[in-house]
PDB file of C-alpha atoms in Angstrom:
ATOM      1  CA  MET F   1     122.712   5.180 208.901  1.00 82.00           C
ATOM      2  CA  LEU F   2     125.531   7.524 209.962  1.00 85.00           C
ATOM      3  CA  GLN F   3     125.062   9.626 206.814  1.00 87.00           C
ATOM      4  CA  LYS F   4     121.330   9.879 207.521  1.00 88.00           C
ATOM      5  CA  HIS F   5     121.992  11.052 211.075  1.00 88.00           C
ATOM      6  CA  SER F   6     124.648  13.547 209.970  1.00 89.00           C
ATOM      7  CA  LEU F   7     122.319  15.014 207.350  1.00 90.00           C
ATOM      8  CA  SER F   8     119.443  15.116 209.830  1.00 90.00           C
ATOM      9  CA  VAL F   9     121.487  17.248 212.199  1.00 89.00           C
ATOM     10  CA  LYS F  10     122.859  19.422 209.411  1.00 90.00           C
ATOM     11  CA  ILE F  11     119.536  20.275 207.742  1.00 92.00           C
ATOM     12  CA  GLN F  12     118.091  21.565 211.016  1.00 89.00           C
ATOM     13  CA  ASN F  13     120.161  24.758 210.641  1.00 89.00           C
ATOM     14  CA  PRO F  14     119.640  26.397 207.238  1.00 91.00           C
ATOM     15  CA  ALA F  15     121.360  29.582 208.468  1.00 90.00           C
ATOM     16  CA  ALA F  16     124.696  27.755 208.306  1.00 90.00           C
ATOM     17  CA  TYR F  17     124.171  27.096 204.587  1.00 90.00           C
ATOM     18  CA  ILE F  18     123.318  30.735 203.895  1.00 86.00           C
ATOM     19  CA  LYS F  19     126.260  32.023 205.911  1.00 84.00           C
ATOM     20  CA  GLU F  20     128.681  29.615 204.236  1.00 81.00           C
ATOM     21  CA  ALA F  21     127.434  30.484 200.733  1.00 75.00           C
ATOM     22  CA  ASN F  22     127.223  34.216 201.571  1.00 78.00           C
ATOM     23  CA  CYS F  23     124.244  34.227 199.219  1.00 84.00           C
ATOM     24  CA  LEU F  24     120.662  33.362 200.057  1.00 88.00           C
ATOM     25  CA  SER F  25     119.718  31.535 196.863  1.00 90.00           C
ATOM     26  CA  ILE F  26     122.902  29.440 196.733  1.00 92.00           C
ATOM     27  CA  GLY F  27     122.658  28.583 200.435  1.00 93.00           C
ATOM     28  CA  VAL F  28     119.014  27.553 200.080  1.00 95.00           C
ATOM     29  CA  ASP F  29     119.871  25.402 197.050  1.00 96.00           C
ATOM     30  CA  LYS F  30     122.577  23.599 199.053  1.00 95.00           C
ATOM     31  CA  TRP F  31     120.209  23.151 201.999  1.00 96.00           C
ATOM     32  CA  GLU F  32     117.517  21.679 199.737  1.00 97.00           C
ATOM     33  CA  GLN F  33     120.072  19.324 198.137  1.00 96.00           C
ATOM     34  CA  ASP F  34     121.030  18.000 201.566  1.00 95.00           C
ATOM     35  CA  ILE F  35     117.328  17.515 202.345  1.00 96.00           C
ATOM     36  CA  ARG F  36     116.977  15.493 199.127  1.00 96.00           C
ATOM     37  CA  ASP F  37     120.040  13.451 200.132  1.00 95.00           C
ATOM     38  CA  TYR F  38     118.551  12.931 203.588  1.00 94.00           C
ATOM     39  CA  VAL F  39     115.294  11.672 202.058  1.00 96.00           C
ATOM     40  CA  ALA F  40     117.274   9.388 199.724  1.00 95.00           C
ATOM     41  CA  THR F  41     118.875   7.764 202.790  1.00 94.00           C
ATOM     42  CA  GLY F  42     115.423   6.993 204.210  1.00 94.00           C
ATOM     43  CA  GLY F  43     114.691  10.211 206.098  1.00 94.00           C
ATOM     44  CA  ILE F  44     111.270  11.836 206.041  1.00 94.00           C
ATOM     45  CA  HIS F  45     110.950  15.052 204.045  1.00 95.00           C
ATOM     46  CA  PRO F  46     110.012  18.011 206.266  1.00 94.00           C
ATOM     47  CA  SER F  47     106.508  19.416 205.783  1.00 94.00           C
ATOM     48  CA  ASP F  48     105.998  22.673 203.906  1.00 93.00           C
ATOM     49  CA  ASP F  49     105.222  24.399 207.222  1.00 92.00           C
ATOM     50  CA  ALA F  50     108.468  23.136 208.743  1.00 93.00           C
ATOM     51  CA  MET F  51     110.434  24.220 205.661  1.00 94.00           C
ATOM     52  CA  ILE F  52     108.881  27.696 205.762  1.00 93.00           C
ATOM     53  CA  MET F  53     109.628  28.094 209.467  1.00 91.00           C
ATOM     54  CA  ASN F  54     113.188  26.760 209.074  1.00 93.00           C
ATOM     55  CA  LEU F  55     113.910  29.175 206.226  1.00 93.00           C
ATOM     56  CA  CYS F  56     112.346  32.022 208.172  1.00 90.00           C
ATOM     57  CA  SER F  57     114.451  31.219 211.227  1.00 89.00           C
ATOM     58  CA  ALA F  58     117.607  31.330 209.094  1.00 89.00           C
ATOM     59  CA  LEU F  59     117.068  34.948 208.071  1.00 86.00           C
ATOM     60  CA  PRO F  60     118.365  38.005 209.907  1.00 80.00           C
ATOM     61  CA  SER F  61     115.863  39.243 212.470  1.00 80.00           C
ATOM     62  CA  ALA F  62     114.993  42.371 210.488  1.00 76.00           C
ATOM     63  CA  LEU F  63     113.874  40.245 207.539  1.00 81.00           C
ATOM     64  CA  ARG F  64     112.417  37.478 209.686  1.00 85.00           C
ATOM     65  CA  SER F  65     110.150  39.777 211.692  1.00 82.00           C
ATOM     66  CA  ASN F  66     108.663  41.227 208.512  1.00 82.00           C
ATOM     67  CA  LEU F  67     108.184  37.830 206.876  1.00 86.00           C
ATOM     68  CA  ILE F  68     106.813  35.935 209.859  1.00 86.00           C
ATOM     69  CA  TRP F  69     103.584  37.923 209.628  1.00 86.00           C
ATOM     70  CA  ARG F  70     103.153  36.840 206.006  1.00 86.00           C
ATOM     71  CA  THR F  71     103.890  33.115 206.285  1.00 87.00           C
ATOM     72  CA  TYR F  72     100.173  32.296 206.379  1.00 86.00           C
ATOM     73  CA  GLU F  73      99.848  33.642 202.814  1.00 89.00           C
ATOM     74  CA  PHE F  74     101.961  30.806 201.433  1.00 90.00           C
ATOM     75  CA  GLN F  75     100.482  27.323 201.162  1.00 87.00           C
ATOM     76  CA  GLN F  76     103.665  25.821 199.774  1.00 94.00           C
ATOM     77  CA  TYR F  77     107.302  26.186 200.726  1.00 95.00           C
ATOM     78  CA  SER F  78     108.261  26.774 197.071  1.00 95.00           C
ATOM     79  CA  GLN F  79     106.030  29.881 196.942  1.00 95.00           C
ATOM     80  CA  PHE F  80     107.518  31.249 200.152  1.00 94.00           C
ATOM     81  CA  LYS F  81     111.091  30.542 199.029  1.00 95.00           C
ATOM     82  CA  TYR F  82     110.485  32.299 195.701  1.00 94.00           C
ATOM     83  CA  TYR F  83     109.019  35.325 197.489  1.00 93.00           C
ATOM     84  CA  VAL F  84     111.882  35.545 200.009  1.00 92.00           C
ATOM     85  CA  ILE F  85     114.609  35.206 197.378  1.00 91.00           C
ATOM     86  CA  LYS F  86     112.981  37.843 195.152  1.00 90.00           C
ATOM     87  CA  GLN F  87     112.609  40.259 198.078  1.00 86.00           C
ATOM     88  CA  VAL F  88     116.242  39.772 199.122  1.00 85.00           C
ATOM     89  CA  GLU F  89     117.368  40.323 195.513  1.00 84.00           C
ATOM     90  CA  ARG F  90     115.407  43.596 195.491  1.00 84.00           C
ATOM     91  CA  LEU F  91     116.975  44.662 198.787  1.00 79.00           C
ATOM     92  CA  GLU F  92     120.429  43.858 197.463  1.00 78.00           C
ATOM     93  CA  HIS F  93     119.720  45.782 194.266  1.00 76.00           C
ATOM     94  CA  PHE F  94     118.544  48.916 196.046  1.00 77.00           C
ATOM     95  CA  ASN F  95     121.009  48.745 198.929  1.00 72.00           C
ATOM     96  CA  GLY F  96     123.978  48.057 196.695  1.00 62.00           C
ATOM     97  CA  LYS F  97     125.196  45.430 199.153  1.00 59.00           C
ATOM     98  CA  SER F  98     124.127  42.142 200.616  1.00 56.00           C
ATOM     99  CA  ALA F  99     120.795  42.298 202.431  1.00 50.00           C
ATOM    100  CA  LEU F 100     122.173  39.591 204.695  1.00 56.00           C
ATOM    101  CA  MET F 101     125.175  41.621 205.814  1.00 49.00           C
ATOM    102  CA  TYR F 102     124.012  41.668 209.441  1.00 48.00           C
ATOM    103  CA  LEU F 103     123.546  37.905 209.733  1.00 46.00           C
ATOM    104  CA  ASP F 104     126.372  37.595 212.269  1.00 46.00           C
ATOM    105  CA  GLU F 105     125.588  40.720 214.245  1.00 49.00           C
ATOM    106  CA  SER F 106     123.248  40.907 217.193  1.00 52.00           C
ATOM    107  CA  GLU F 107     120.200  43.152 217.111  1.00 52.00           C
ATOM    108  CA  ASP F 108     121.893  45.428 219.665  1.00 57.00           C
ATOM    109  CA  GLU F 109     124.830  45.997 217.328  1.00 58.00           C
ATOM    110  CA  VAL F 110     122.511  46.698 214.393  1.00 52.00           C
ATOM    111  CA  MET F 111     120.450  49.132 216.488  1.00 58.00           C
ATOM    112  CA  ALA F 112     123.625  50.909 217.656  1.00 62.00           C
ATOM    113  CA  LEU F 113     124.730  51.250 214.037  1.00 58.00           C
ATOM    114  CA  ALA F 114     121.285  52.576 213.076  1.00 60.00           C
ATOM    115  CA  ARG F 115     121.374  55.145 215.911  1.00 65.00           C
ATOM    116  CA  GLU F 116     124.837  56.240 214.823  1.00 65.00           C
ATOM    117  CA  LYS F 117     123.656  56.683 211.223  1.00 60.00           C
ATOM    118  CA  LEU F 118     120.588  58.631 212.386  1.00 63.00           C
ATOM    119  CA  LYS F 119     122.877  61.200 214.016  1.00 68.00           C
ATOM    120  CA  GLU F 120     123.829  62.235 210.481  1.00 65.00           C
ATOM    121  CA  PHE F 121     120.168  63.083 209.828  1.00 62.00           C
ATOM    122  CA  PRO F 122     118.827  64.906 212.921  1.00 62.00           C
ATOM    123  CA  GLU F 123     115.674  65.963 211.078  1.00 59.00           C
ATOM    124  CA  ILE F 124     114.682  62.297 210.703  1.00 51.00           C
ATOM    125  CA  ALA F 125     115.656  61.234 214.211  1.00 45.00           C
TER     126      ALA F 125
END
């Protein structure tokens, strides 16, 4: 019973898994394993909608705001997860760094950094 409760609390925050793993796909795998363990202890598996929203809430706001508009396109969590992981892999490939690098920073800090970078390109600003 204590394990079930502990897992119930833990699986409510998938962002912690992603942050700890420092990798989206590994963090999601660990989160899903804890959900399976929770179900094995008698817990009820979250619905696909709940899983989609939990994963979405775990992403940095820049990614989340773009994905939230597309959640209706995915009938199953597995489809959404595949899409998100593939998109993040593409971002990481083209950015040359982790697409989740701003996970700990507030939107204000990210916007300040963006404004600072734009100063280097006055024709764009």
